[in-house]
Amino acid sequence: MARLILFNKPYDVLSQFTDARSPTPRATLSDFVDVPGVYPAGRLDRDSEGLLLLTDDGRLQSRISDPRYKTAKTYLAQVEGEPDEAALEALRKGVVLNDGPTRPASARRIDDPELWPRNPPVRFRKTVADCWIELTISEGRNRQVRRMTAAIGHPTLRLVRWRIGDWALGGLAPGEWREVAV
């Protein structure tokens, strides 16, 4: 029976279990998850937060993370400025990045979500507004959401992955995990 763990990856934590090559210690998954034999199904950048799936089943890991399966991933992104409908429509149609066009995404403005505080907090600037968008993509290029929001002129300030396929973050606090049935 495959194991599947839902983990709320905190900000500034690497999506790997070791960091032996770094001259200065950095937080890794091993600081939070002490379950032998599980590995991340996909990645979440060090400066991003939220849902990371871990499994001991290679086929499940591939089904979750391989772009050919087009597993939907939903992010909550705090962006600089206030994207208008044209900017959101550009995300919905797909934007051109330096490594080619993205697949169409689902994008909408949302009210400020009730999230845990981030440490360190996102910088606040009185003269620059910000807002939250919900963005669902079906591929997973390196720093894709950040590059997509930058391409429409609204850089990402904070990024939280909320859902992967049928699995959602739910009530997990940063650093917490739970095992679910597959």
CSV table of C-alpha atoms in Angstrom, one decimal:
chain,number,residue,atom,x,y,z
A,1,MET,CA,0.0,0.0,0.0
A,2,ALA,CA,1.5,3.3,-1.1
A,3,ARG,CA,2.0,6.0,1.5
A,4,LEU,CA,1.0,9.6,0.8
A,5,ILE,CA,1.9,12.5,3.1
A,6,LEU,CA,0.5,16.0,2.8
A,7,PHE,CA,3.0,18.5,4.2
A,8,ASN,CA,2.6,22.3,4.7
A,9,LYS,CA,6.1,23.4,3.7
A,10,PRO,CA,7.1,26.6,5.6
A,11,TYR,CA,8.8,29.5,3.9
A,12,ASP,CA,12.7,29.1,3.7
A,13,VAL,CA,12.6,25.3,3.8
A,14,LEU,CA,14.2,23.3,1.0
A,15,SER,CA,12.0,20.6,-0.8
A,16,GLN,CA,14.6,17.9,-0.1
A,17,PHE,CA,15.8,15.9,2.9
A,18,THR,CA,19.5,16.8,2.9
A,19,ASP,CA,21.6,19.9,2.2
A,20,ALA,CA,25.1,18.5,2.6
A,21,ARG,CA,26.6,20.8,-0.1
A,22,SER,CA,25.7,24.1,1.6
A,23,PRO,CA,28.4,25.8,3.6
A,24,THR,CA,25.7,27.2,6.0
A,25,PRO,CA,22.9,25.0,7.3
A,26,ARG,CA,19.5,25.4,5.7
A,27,ALA,CA,16.2,23.9,6.8
A,28,THR,CA,15.1,20.8,4.9
A,29,LEU,CA,12.2,18.3,5.0
A,30,SER,CA,14.2,16.2,7.5
A,31,ASP,CA,13.6,18.9,10.1
A,32,PHE,CA,9.9,18.3,9.9
A,33,VAL,CA,9.1,14.8,8.5
A,34,ASP,CA,10.7,11.7,10.1
A,35,VAL,CA,9.2,9.1,7.8
A,36,PRO,CA,11.6,6.7,6.2
A,37,GLY,CA,11.4,5.9,2.5
A,38,VAL,CA,9.2,8.9,1.3
A,39,TYR,CA,10.3,11.4,-1.3
A,40,PRO,CA,8.7,14.7,-2.6
A,41,ALA,CA,6.4,14.4,-5.6
A,42,GLY,CA,7.5,17.6,-7.2
A,43,ARG,CA,9.1,20.7,-5.8
A,44,LEU,CA,8.2,23.8,-4.1
A,45,ASP,CA,10.9,26.6,-4.1
A,46,ARG,CA,12.5,27.6,-0.9
A,47,ASP,CA,10.7,31.0,-0.9
A,48,SER,CA,7.3,29.4,-1.5
A,49,GLU,CA,5.0,27.9,1.0
A,50,GLY,CA,2.2,25.4,1.2
A,51,LEU,CA,1.3,21.9,0.0
A,52,LEU,CA,4.0,19.4,-0.8
A,53,LEU,CA,3.2,15.8,-1.3
A,54,LEU,CA,5.6,13.0,-0.2
A,55,THR,CA,5.2,9.4,-1.2
A,56,ASP,CA,7.1,6.1,-1.2
A,57,ASP,CA,5.5,5.0,-4.5
A,58,GLY,CA,7.5,5.9,-7.6
A,59,ARG,CA,4.5,5.5,-9.9
A,60,LEU,CA,2.3,7.8,-7.8
A,61,GLN,CA,5.2,10.3,-7.6
A,62,SER,CA,5.4,10.3,-11.4
A,63,ARG,CA,1.7,10.7,-11.8
A,64,ILE,CA,1.6,13.7,-9.5
A,65,SER,CA,4.7,15.5,-10.8
A,66,ASP,CA,5.2,14.5,-14.4
A,67,PRO,CA,3.8,17.3,-16.7
A,68,ARG,CA,2.3,14.8,-19.2
A,69,TYR,CA,-0.3,13.9,-16.6
A,70,LYS,CA,-1.4,17.6,-16.3
A,71,THR,CA,-2.1,17.4,-12.6
A,72,ALA,CA,-3.7,20.7,-11.6
A,73,LYS,CA,-1.9,22.7,-9.0
A,74,THR,CA,-3.6,25.7,-7.3
A,75,TYR,CA,-1.7,28.6,-5.9
A,76,LEU,CA,-2.6,31.7,-3.9
A,77,ALA,CA,-0.4,34.5,-5.0
A,78,GLN,CA,0.0,37.9,-3.4
A,79,VAL,CA,1.1,40.1,-6.2
A,80,GLU,CA,2.3,43.6,-6.5
A,81,GLY,CA,-0.3,46.0,-8.0
A,82,GLU,CA,-3.8,45.1,-8.9
A,83,PRO,CA,-4.1,43.0,-12.1
A,84,ASP,CA,-7.0,44.1,-14.3
A,85,GLU,CA,-9.3,41.7,-16.3
A,86,ALA,CA,-6.9,41.9,-19.3
A,87,ALA,CA,-4.0,40.8,-17.2
A,88,LEU,CA,-5.9,37.9,-15.7
A,89,GLU,CA,-7.2,37.0,-19.2
A,90,ALA,CA,-3.5,36.8,-20.4
A,91,LEU,CA,-2.9,34.2,-17.7
A,92,ARG,CA,-6.0,32.3,-18.7
A,93,LYS,CA,-4.8,32.1,-22.3
A,94,GLY,CA,-1.2,31.4,-21.4
A,95,VAL,CA,1.7,33.8,-21.4
A,96,VAL,CA,5.0,33.5,-23.2
A,97,LEU,CA,8.0,32.9,-21.0
A,98,ASN,CA,11.7,32.6,-22.0
A,99,ASP,CA,11.3,28.8,-22.2
A,100,GLY,CA,8.1,29.0,-24.4
A,101,PRO,CA,4.4,29.6,-23.9
A,102,THR,CA,2.6,28.3,-20.8
A,103,ARG,CA,-0.6,26.2,-21.0
A,104,PRO,CA,-3.8,28.1,-20.3
A,105,ALA,CA,-4.4,28.6,-16.6
A,106,SER,CA,-7.3,29.4,-14.4
A,107,ALA,CA,-6.9,32.8,-12.8
A,108,ARG,CA,-9.1,35.1,-10.7
A,109,ARG,CA,-8.8,37.8,-8.0
A,110,ILE,CA,-9.7,36.7,-4.5
A,111,ASP,CA,-10.1,38.3,-1.2
A,112,ASP,CA,-7.2,38.3,1.2
A,113,PRO,CA,-7.0,34.6,2.4
A,114,GLU,CA,-6.8,33.7,6.0
A,115,LEU,CA,-3.3,32.4,6.2
A,116,TRP,CA,-0.7,32.0,8.8
A,117,PRO,CA,1.8,34.9,9.2
A,118,ARG,CA,4.9,34.6,7.2
A,119,ASN,CA,8.3,34.9,8.9
A,120,PRO,CA,9.9,37.2,7.7
A,121,PRO,CA,6.8,39.1,6.6
A,122,VAL,CA,6.3,40.2,3.1
A,123,ARG,CA,7.6,43.8,2.6
A,124,PHE,CA,4.9,46.4,2.8
A,125,ARG,CA,5.0,49.6,0.8
A,126,LYS,CA,2.5,52.3,1.3
A,127,THR,CA,2.8,53.6,-2.2
A,128,VAL,CA,2.3,50.2,-4.0
A,129,ALA,CA,-0.9,48.3,-3.7
A,130,ASP,CA,-1.1,44.5,-3.7
A,131,CYS,CA,-3.8,41.9,-4.0
A,132,TRP,CA,-4.3,38.2,-4.1
A,133,ILE,CA,-5.0,36.0,-7.0
A,134,GLU,CA,-5.8,32.3,-7.3
A,135,LEU,CA,-4.0,30.6,-10.1
A,136,THR,CA,-4.3,27.0,-11.2
A,137,ILE,CA,-1.8,25.5,-13.6
A,138,SER,CA,-1.3,22.1,-15.1
A,139,GLU,CA,2.4,22.1,-15.7
A,140,GLY,CA,5.3,22.7,-13.3
A,141,ARG,CA,8.2,24.6,-14.8
A,142,ASN,CA,10.8,26.1,-12.6
A,143,ARG,CA,9.3,29.2,-10.7
A,144,GLN,CA,6.5,29.2,-13.2
A,145,VAL,CA,3.8,31.1,-11.2
A,146,ARG,CA,6.3,33.8,-10.3
A,147,ARG,CA,7.4,34.1,-13.9
A,148,MET,CA,3.8,34.2,-15.1
A,149,THR,CA,2.8,37.0,-12.8
A,150,ALA,CA,5.9,38.9,-13.6
A,151,ALA,CA,5.1,38.5,-17.3
A,152,ILE,CA,1.8,40.4,-16.8
A,153,GLY,CA,3.5,43.1,-14.8
A,154,HIS,CA,2.6,42.0,-11.3
A,155,PRO,CA,5.5,40.3,-9.5
A,156,THR,CA,4.7,37.7,-6.8
A,157,LEU,CA,5.3,38.8,-3.3
A,158,ARG,CA,4.1,35.7,-1.5
A,159,LEU,CA,3.2,32.3,-3.0
A,160,VAL,CA,1.3,29.5,-1.3
A,161,ARG,CA,0.4,26.2,-3.0
A,162,TRP,CA,-3.0,25.3,-1.8
A,163,ARG,CA,-4.0,22.2,-3.8
A,164,ILE,CA,-2.5,19.5,-5.9
A,165,GLY,CA,-5.0,17.4,-7.8
A,166,ASP,CA,-7.5,16.1,-5.3
A,167,TRP,CA,-5.4,16.9,-2.3
A,168,ALA,CA,-5.7,20.2,-0.5
A,169,LEU,CA,-3.7,21.9,2.4
A,170,GLY,CA,-6.8,22.0,4.6
A,171,GLY,CA,-6.1,23.0,8.2
A,172,LEU,CA,-2.4,22.0,8.2
A,173,ALA,CA,-0.2,24.7,9.9
A,174,PRO,CA,3.3,25.3,8.5
A,175,GLY,CA,5.6,22.4,9.4
A,176,GLU,CA,2.7,20.0,10.0
A,177,TRP,CA,1.9,16.9,8.0
A,178,ARG,CA,-0.6,14.1,7.9
A,179,GLU,CA,-0.8,10.8,6.1
A,180,VAL,CA,-3.8,10.2,3.8
A,181,ALA,CA,-5.2,7.2,2.1
A,182,VAL,CA,-4.3,6.8,-1.6
